[in-house]
Tab-separated table of C-alpha atoms in Angstrom:
chain	number	residue	atom	x	y	z
A	278	MET	CA	81.683	55.668	5.023
A	279	LYS	CA	85.403	56.323	5.253
A	280	LYS	CA	86.045	54.050	2.175
A	281	LEU	CA	83.310	55.817	0.141
A	282	VAL	CA	84.976	59.175	0.847
A	283	GLN	CA	88.466	58.168	0.075
A	284	VAL	CA	87.609	56.578	-3.289
A	285	SER	CA	85.721	59.725	-4.293
A	286	LEU	CA	88.631	61.919	-3.421
A	287	MET	CA	91.081	59.770	-5.644
A	288	SER	CA	88.619	60.161	-8.482
A	289	THR	CA	88.423	63.912	-7.965
A	290	LEU	CA	92.118	64.384	-8.287
A	291	SER	CA	92.393	62.543	-11.611
A	292	LEU	CA	89.542	64.514	-13.019
A	293	LEU	CA	91.041	67.917	-12.027
A	294	PHE	CA	94.330	67.251	-13.614
A	295	VAL	CA	92.594	66.228	-16.852
A	296	GLN	CA	90.932	69.655	-16.951
A	297	VAL	CA	94.139	71.558	-16.034
A	298	ASN	CA	96.080	69.989	-18.882
A	299	SER	CA	93.332	70.300	-21.519
A	300	GLY	CA	95.173	73.190	-23.153
A	301	CYS	CA	92.136	75.421	-23.080
A	302	ASN	CA	92.418	79.205	-22.407
A	303	GLN	CA	89.980	80.922	-20.062
A	304	PRO	CA	86.850	81.439	-22.147
A	305	LYS	CA	84.539	84.385	-22.454
A	306	THR	CA	81.375	84.072	-20.221
A	307	SER	CA	79.098	85.162	-23.059
A	308	ALA	CA	76.916	82.487	-24.686
A	309	SER	CA	78.871	82.162	-28.030
A	310	VAL	CA	77.524	79.984	-30.770
A	311	SER	CA	79.785	77.983	-33.132
A	312	GLY	CA	79.969	74.422	-34.637
A	313	LYS	CA	77.268	72.489	-36.382
A	314	ASP	CA	75.880	71.162	-33.163
A	315	SER	CA	75.382	74.547	-31.613
A	316	VAL	CA	72.158	76.438	-31.204
A	317	ALA	CA	71.547	79.982	-29.833
A	318	PRO	CA	70.230	80.311	-26.337
A	319	GLY	CA	66.463	80.610	-26.430
A	320	SER	CA	65.978	78.180	-29.292
A	321	ALA	CA	65.652	75.153	-27.191
A	322	ALA	CA	62.194	73.802	-26.634
A	323	SER	CA	60.649	73.910	-23.211
A	324	VAL	CA	59.723	70.525	-21.687
A	325	THR	CA	58.183	71.905	-18.499
A	326	PRO	CA	54.470	71.231	-18.383
A	327	ILE	CA	52.323	74.362	-18.362
A	328	ALA	CA	49.415	74.790	-15.936
A	329	THR	CA	47.412	77.709	-14.684
A	330	LYS	CA	46.695	76.449	-11.119
A	331	LEU	CA	48.347	73.962	-8.836
A	332	ASP	CA	46.157	71.089	-7.703
A	333	THR	CA	47.480	71.008	-4.113
A	334	ALA	CA	45.643	67.731	-3.214
A	335	ASP	CA	47.096	65.907	-6.072
A	336	TYR	CA	50.508	67.404	-5.302
A	337	ASP	CA	50.283	66.205	-1.777
A	338	LYS	CA	49.219	62.696	-2.869
A	339	LYS	CA	52.192	62.394	-5.145
A	340	MET	CA	54.651	63.600	-2.536
A	341	LEU	CA	53.138	61.051	-0.092
A	342	ALA	CA	53.768	58.382	-2.583
A	343	LEU	CA	57.429	59.513	-3.018
A	344	SER	CA	57.804	59.221	0.718
A	345	ASN	CA	57.313	55.405	0.314
A	346	HIS	CA	55.500	54.856	3.648
A	347	ASP	CA	57.986	56.734	5.806
A	348	THR	CA	56.822	56.395	9.465
A	349	THR	CA	59.107	58.989	11.054
A	350	GLY	CA	57.331	62.137	9.876
A	351	ARG	CA	60.435	63.400	8.071
A	352	TRP	CA	59.013	62.507	4.678
A	353	PRO	CA	57.331	64.181	2.795
A	354	ALA	CA	59.576	67.071	3.738
A	355	LYS	CA	57.749	70.256	4.747
A	356	ALA	CA	58.341	72.783	1.883
A	357	ALA	CA	56.556	75.499	-0.054
A	358	TYR	CA	54.161	74.467	-2.777
A	359	PRO	CA	55.614	75.134	-6.203
A	360	LEU	CA	54.195	77.501	-8.881
A	361	PRO	CA	52.108	75.781	-11.548
A	362	GLY	CA	54.090	73.986	-14.219
A	363	ALA	CA	56.604	72.389	-11.828
A	364	VAL	CA	58.475	69.456	-13.139
A	365	LEU	CA	58.468	67.622	-9.791
A	366	PRO	CA	56.902	65.476	-8.422
A	367	TYR	CA	55.085	64.847	-11.644
A	368	ASN	CA	58.232	63.460	-13.367
A	369	ARG	CA	61.223	61.387	-12.416
A	370	ILE	CA	64.435	62.727	-14.050
A	371	VAL	CA	67.101	60.355	-15.359
A	372	ALA	CA	70.299	62.389	-16.279
A	373	PHE	CA	73.668	61.671	-17.886
A	374	TYR	CA	76.486	63.646	-16.273
A	375	GLY	CA	79.801	64.865	-17.648
A	376	ASN	CA	81.877	67.252	-19.774
A	377	LEU	CA	82.822	67.430	-23.378
A	378	TYR	CA	86.525	68.028	-22.594
A	379	SER	CA	87.015	64.789	-20.684
A	380	LYS	CA	85.969	61.174	-21.265
A	381	ARG	CA	86.831	60.527	-17.581
A	382	MET	CA	84.318	62.808	-16.034
A	383	GLY	CA	81.172	60.975	-16.937
A	384	VAL	CA	79.137	59.250	-19.599
A	385	LEU	CA	78.190	62.591	-21.086
A	386	GLY	CA	81.339	63.235	-22.852
A	387	GLY	CA	82.701	59.580	-22.301
A	388	LEU	CA	80.693	58.144	-25.171
A	389	PRO	CA	80.023	59.482	-28.681
A	390	LYS	CA	76.857	61.575	-28.927
A	391	ASP	CA	74.670	58.958	-30.642
A	392	SER	CA	75.629	56.155	-28.463
A	393	MET	CA	75.265	58.399	-25.258
A	394	ILE	CA	71.802	59.404	-26.228
A	395	SER	CA	70.688	55.887	-27.086
A	396	LYS	CA	72.071	54.618	-23.724
A	397	LEU	CA	70.236	57.473	-21.848
A	398	LEU	CA	66.967	56.575	-23.438
A	399	GLU	CA	67.444	52.971	-22.557
A	400	GLU	CA	67.936	53.921	-18.910
A	401	VAL	CA	64.851	56.179	-18.982
A	402	ALA	CA	62.873	53.133	-20.197
A	403	LYS	CA	64.176	50.940	-17.373
A	404	PHE	CA	63.128	53.477	-14.708
A	405	GLN	CA	59.725	53.869	-16.404
A	406	ALA	CA	59.137	50.167	-16.146
A	407	ALA	CA	60.351	50.153	-12.512
A	408	ASP	CA	57.668	52.743	-11.412
A	409	THR	CA	54.795	53.193	-13.979
A	410	THR	CA	53.171	55.800	-11.550
A	411	VAL	CA	55.611	58.564	-12.331
A	412	HIS	CA	56.538	59.757	-15.834
A	413	VAL	CA	60.233	59.593	-16.623
A	414	ILE	CA	62.127	62.194	-18.540
A	415	PRO	CA	65.764	62.372	-19.812
A	416	ALA	CA	68.223	65.159	-18.879
A	417	LEU	CA	71.813	66.003	-19.846
A	418	HIS	CA	73.695	67.316	-16.783
A	419	TYR	CA	76.657	69.303	-17.941
A	420	ILE	CA	79.624	70.423	-15.756
A	421	ALA	CA	79.687	74.050	-16.909
A	422	THR	CA	82.369	75.242	-14.413
A	423	THR	CA	85.079	72.862	-13.314
A	424	ALA	CA	87.330	73.238	-10.256
A	425	GLN	CA	90.988	73.183	-10.992
A	426	ALA	CA	94.225	72.428	-9.200
A	427	ALA	CA	95.891	75.367	-10.882
A	428	PRO	CA	94.769	78.797	-9.734
A	429	GLY	CA	94.189	80.199	-13.192
A	430	LYS	CA	94.638	83.966	-14.119
A	431	ASP	CA	92.179	85.223	-11.555
A	432	GLY	CA	93.252	82.791	-8.776
A	433	MET	CA	89.872	81.259	-8.517
A	434	HIS	CA	90.786	77.651	-9.093
A	435	ARG	CA	87.867	77.165	-11.526
A	436	TYR	CA	87.451	77.039	-15.274
A	437	ARG	CA	84.215	78.201	-17.004
A	438	MET	CA	83.392	76.278	-20.089
A	439	PRO	CA	82.962	78.093	-23.457
A	440	GLY	CA	79.328	78.983	-24.290
A	441	LYS	CA	79.540	76.989	-27.468
A	442	GLN	CA	79.756	73.746	-25.315
A	443	ILE	CA	76.597	74.601	-23.550
A	444	ASP	CA	74.968	75.417	-26.820
A	445	THR	CA	76.100	71.925	-28.098
A	446	ILE	CA	74.370	70.243	-25.028
A	447	LEU	CA	71.225	72.234	-25.707
A	448	SER	CA	71.155	71.073	-29.337
A	449	TRP	CA	71.601	67.356	-28.265
A	450	ALA	CA	68.716	67.804	-25.635
A	451	LYS	CA	66.100	69.337	-28.103
A	452	PRO	CA	65.314	66.231	-30.186
A	453	ILE	CA	64.675	64.039	-27.182
A	454	ASN	CA	62.848	66.684	-25.279
A	455	ALA	CA	65.389	66.457	-22.405
A	456	LEU	CA	66.087	68.897	-19.579
A	457	VAL	CA	69.607	70.404	-19.376
A	458	PHE	CA	71.405	71.057	-16.070
A	459	VAL	CA	74.380	73.298	-15.872
A	460	ASP	CA	76.646	72.345	-12.870
A	461	ILE	CA	79.149	74.461	-11.138
A	462	GLN	CA	82.258	73.686	-9.024
A	463	VAL	CA	83.220	76.944	-7.559
A	464	GLY	CA	86.723	76.400	-6.319
A	465	HIS	CA	87.745	79.604	-4.634
A	466	SER	CA	84.933	81.535	-6.204
A	467	THR	CA	81.387	81.744	-4.870
A	468	VAL	CA	77.925	80.315	-5.764
A	469	LYS	CA	76.701	83.796	-6.346
A	470	ASN	CA	79.441	84.711	-8.852
A	471	GLU	CA	79.383	81.480	-10.813
A	472	VAL	CA	75.543	81.216	-11.076
A	473	SER	CA	75.354	84.820	-12.355
A	474	SER	CA	77.825	83.895	-15.163
A	475	LEU	CA	75.098	81.427	-16.516
A	476	GLU	CA	72.095	83.671	-16.341
A	477	ALA	CA	71.643	83.658	-20.058
A	478	TYR	CA	71.155	79.874	-19.994
A	479	LEU	CA	69.271	79.697	-16.994
A	480	LYS	CA	66.536	82.097	-18.391
A	481	LEU	CA	65.766	79.110	-20.777
A	482	PRO	CA	62.686	77.128	-19.589
A	483	ASN	CA	64.389	73.797	-19.745
A	484	VAL	CA	67.650	74.679	-18.181
A	485	HIS	CA	68.206	74.035	-14.478
A	486	LEU	CA	71.108	74.262	-11.991
A	487	GLY	CA	73.524	71.870	-10.103
A	488	ILE	CA	75.994	72.994	-7.488
A	489	ASP	CA	78.724	70.876	-5.923
A	490	PRO	CA	80.050	71.585	-2.398
A	491	GLU	CA	82.829	69.046	-2.887
A	492	PHE	CA	84.751	71.695	-4.836
A	493	SER	CA	83.974	74.752	-2.613
A	494	LEU	CA	87.327	75.429	-0.765
A	495	LYS	CA	86.846	78.468	1.561
A	496	HIS	CA	90.256	78.606	3.161
A	497	GLY	CA	92.706	78.457	0.277
A	498	GLU	CA	92.903	74.738	-0.070
A	499	ILE	CA	93.615	73.163	-3.473
A	500	PRO	CA	90.463	71.489	-4.993
A	501	GLY	CA	90.677	67.668	-4.952
A	502	ARG	CA	92.958	67.645	-1.893
A	503	LYS	CA	90.157	68.259	0.540
A	504	ILE	CA	86.390	67.802	0.355
A	505	GLY	CA	84.786	71.282	0.402
A	506	THR	CA	81.609	72.554	1.876
A	507	PHE	CA	78.529	74.738	1.447
A	508	ALA	CA	76.648	76.388	4.273
A	509	ALA	CA	72.907	76.820	3.992
A	510	GLU	CA	73.785	80.486	3.071
A	511	ASP	CA	75.713	79.285	-0.058
A	512	ILE	CA	72.907	77.161	-1.232
A	513	ASN	CA	70.319	79.988	-0.438
A	514	ASP	CA	72.383	82.149	-2.751
A	515	ALA	CA	71.467	79.866	-5.638
A	516	VAL	CA	67.868	79.667	-4.402
A	517	ASP	CA	67.650	83.457	-4.213
A	518	PHE	CA	69.065	83.844	-7.725
A	519	LEU	CA	66.789	81.343	-9.276
A	520	THR	CA	63.804	82.633	-7.476
A	521	ASP	CA	64.417	86.104	-8.762
A	522	LEU	CA	65.158	84.817	-12.256
A	523	VAL	CA	61.755	82.942	-12.340
A	524	ARG	CA	59.825	85.988	-11.036
A	525	LYS	CA	61.402	88.446	-13.468
A	526	ASN	CA	61.114	86.214	-16.555
A	527	HIS	CA	57.668	84.678	-15.782
A	528	LEU	CA	59.148	81.096	-15.776
A	529	THR	CA	57.913	77.883	-14.335
A	530	PRO	CA	59.970	76.626	-11.370
A	531	LYS	CA	63.693	75.852	-11.653
A	532	ILE	CA	65.304	72.773	-10.126
A	533	LEU	CA	68.327	73.062	-7.992
A	534	ILE	CA	70.636	69.952	-7.443
A	535	VAL	CA	72.902	69.969	-4.476
A	536	HIS	CA	75.519	67.006	-4.568
A	537	ARG	CA	76.368	65.435	-1.219
A	538	PHE	CA	78.162	62.349	0.218
A	539	THR	CA	79.459	63.477	3.526
A	540	GLN	CA	78.194	65.193	6.687
A	541	GLY	CA	80.377	68.168	6.301
A	542	MET	CA	79.637	68.924	2.614
A	543	VAL	CA	76.418	70.636	3.693
A	544	THR	CA	75.856	72.470	6.979
A	545	GLY	CA	72.747	74.017	8.449
A	546	TYR	CA	70.350	71.982	6.109
A	547	ALA	CA	67.320	73.207	8.117
A	548	LYS	CA	68.043	76.728	6.954
A	549	ILE	CA	67.922	75.932	3.290
A	550	LYS	CA	65.081	77.897	1.721
A	551	THR	CA	62.251	76.489	-0.205
A	552	THR	CA	60.299	78.876	-2.423
A	553	PRO	CA	57.440	78.317	-4.951
A	554	GLU	CA	60.003	79.157	-7.759
A	555	VAL	CA	62.684	76.598	-6.846
A	556	GLN	CA	62.599	72.875	-6.311
A	557	VAL	CA	65.630	71.560	-4.283
A	558	ILE	CA	66.993	68.068	-4.733
A	559	MET	CA	69.599	66.681	-2.440
A	560	ASP	CA	71.708	64.276	-4.436
A	561	MET	CA	73.534	61.363	-2.833
A	562	ASP	CA	76.850	61.538	-4.950
A	563	GLY	CA	79.089	58.919	-3.487
A	564	PHE	CA	80.238	55.603	-5.066
A	565	GLY	CA	81.225	52.283	-3.686
A	566	ASP	CA	79.614	49.238	-2.486
A	567	LYS	CA	75.688	49.122	-2.300
A	568	ILE	CA	75.682	49.041	1.571
A	569	LEU	CA	77.868	52.193	1.722
A	570	LYS	CA	75.807	54.124	-0.815
A	571	LYS	CA	72.637	53.304	1.049
A	572	SER	CA	74.159	54.176	4.355
A	573	THR	CA	75.178	57.514	3.015
A	574	TYR	CA	71.619	58.074	1.589
A	575	LEU	CA	70.101	57.289	4.901
A	576	ARG	CA	72.544	59.350	7.068
A	577	TYR	CA	72.810	62.544	4.964
A	578	ILE	CA	69.796	62.635	2.665
A	579	TYR	CA	67.000	60.810	4.571
A	580	LYS	CA	67.806	62.096	7.966
A	581	GLU	CA	68.263	65.676	6.789
A	582	PRO	CA	65.176	66.396	4.690
A	583	VAL	CA	64.991	69.449	2.527
A	584	GLN	CA	62.519	68.829	-0.318
A	585	PHE	CA	63.312	66.011	-2.890
A	586	THR	CA	66.108	63.331	-3.131
A	587	GLY	CA	68.375	62.204	-5.842
A	588	PHE	CA	70.751	59.215	-6.273
A	589	LYS	CA	73.941	58.847	-8.353
A	590	LEU	CA	75.088	55.787	-10.101
A	591	PHE	CA	78.601	55.203	-11.552
A	592	TYR	CA	79.124	52.912	-14.485
A	593	LYS	CA	82.686	52.292	-13.563
A	594	ASN	CA	83.241	52.958	-9.916
A	595	ASP	CA	80.173	51.207	-8.735
A	596	THR	CA	81.106	48.022	-10.745
A	597	ARG	CA	84.851	47.722	-9.946
A	598	PRO	CA	86.051	44.230	-9.018
A	599	GLY	CA	85.048	43.416	-5.453
A	600	THR	CA	82.060	45.850	-5.359
A	601	THR	CA	78.458	44.734	-5.278
A	602	GLY	CA	77.529	46.366	-8.459
A	603	MET	CA	75.044	49.353	-9.359
A	604	TYR	CA	71.676	49.476	-7.797
A	605	THR	CA	68.885	48.616	-10.161
A	606	PRO	CA	65.869	50.916	-10.771
A	607	GLU	CA	63.677	48.267	-9.013
A	608	GLU	CA	66.058	48.436	-5.903
A	609	LEU	CA	66.025	52.231	-5.725
A	610	MET	CA	62.341	52.376	-5.885
A	611	LYS	CA	62.283	50.528	-2.530
A	612	PHE	CA	64.247	53.396	-0.846
A	613	VAL	CA	62.509	55.684	1.597
A	614	PRO	CA	61.982	58.225	0.193
A	615	LYS	CA	62.061	57.208	-3.420
A	616	PRO	CA	64.575	59.317	-5.411
A	617	ILE	CA	63.043	61.620	-7.999
A	618	TYR	CA	66.369	62.313	-9.723
A	619	ILE	CA	68.735	59.610	-10.895
A	620	GLN	CA	72.175	60.599	-12.235
A	621	TYR	CA	74.604	58.413	-14.205
A	622	GLN	CA	78.270	59.186	-14.452
């Protein structure tokens, strides 16, 4: 696992300095609209299925299928039943991850829009073919707050993307009926502060949240020089915010992605809340050889169950010379449990 962690840190450093030198000023946190690709918040179509009552027997059956014959009793994880209209476990999500300011942070932003969308739909089709029992839907996973090596004006070592960029992602998602995830890297800030800045977007039915403990530095360290951490309390701040948002706005359940590739990135997993309003996915976020990635999944995702699982694939870092290549959809469907969320970077 040491190799996996070291490689990830090197990638982090390069990405941070791309952002610091982007020449962008600290944006306003309001959801501004500009550019021909922009749409105002509230205009994106909902892709969440609507139901009036949850069929708990059907839900249990689908969760059992996701556990892929686990014999330890860990899976399916014990969690609250969701409100009607939940995305999971009725759909598998295939997401492209990145940021429009940098071609190095992921395929979203790394490819021109049309090429990126076409490639995403190709990956969706591959996963649909690999498991025909679960409907597969696309998603755009956008890094809306990036950690920074420089402290910035407020000393928080994080940069909030302009609202017009998130509007652009919403406009790209609408024609393909995709979900949108806004992802936060808090730096020296907190989950509570950064999530609240995105409330206008998270009120939209098709917008969900990702949080990244790698970039949460609680003792003044520089992001990228040390792997950060979230305690259960940090993650629960996101759960509480989303739960309240769903209740106040009469929404269907929100999805919360928590990235992880080391033991220390998440502490107190058993204290992470599950509520009917929020569906939690623990996402295996490391890159390297297949055996290292699977080992990480087993040690930190499988052995510490929360609710659902995810798996990240890297077009470049998983396919470097000397590596064993990316996992195929068919290979991932053999994992215990089966990941319900697949992210490409």
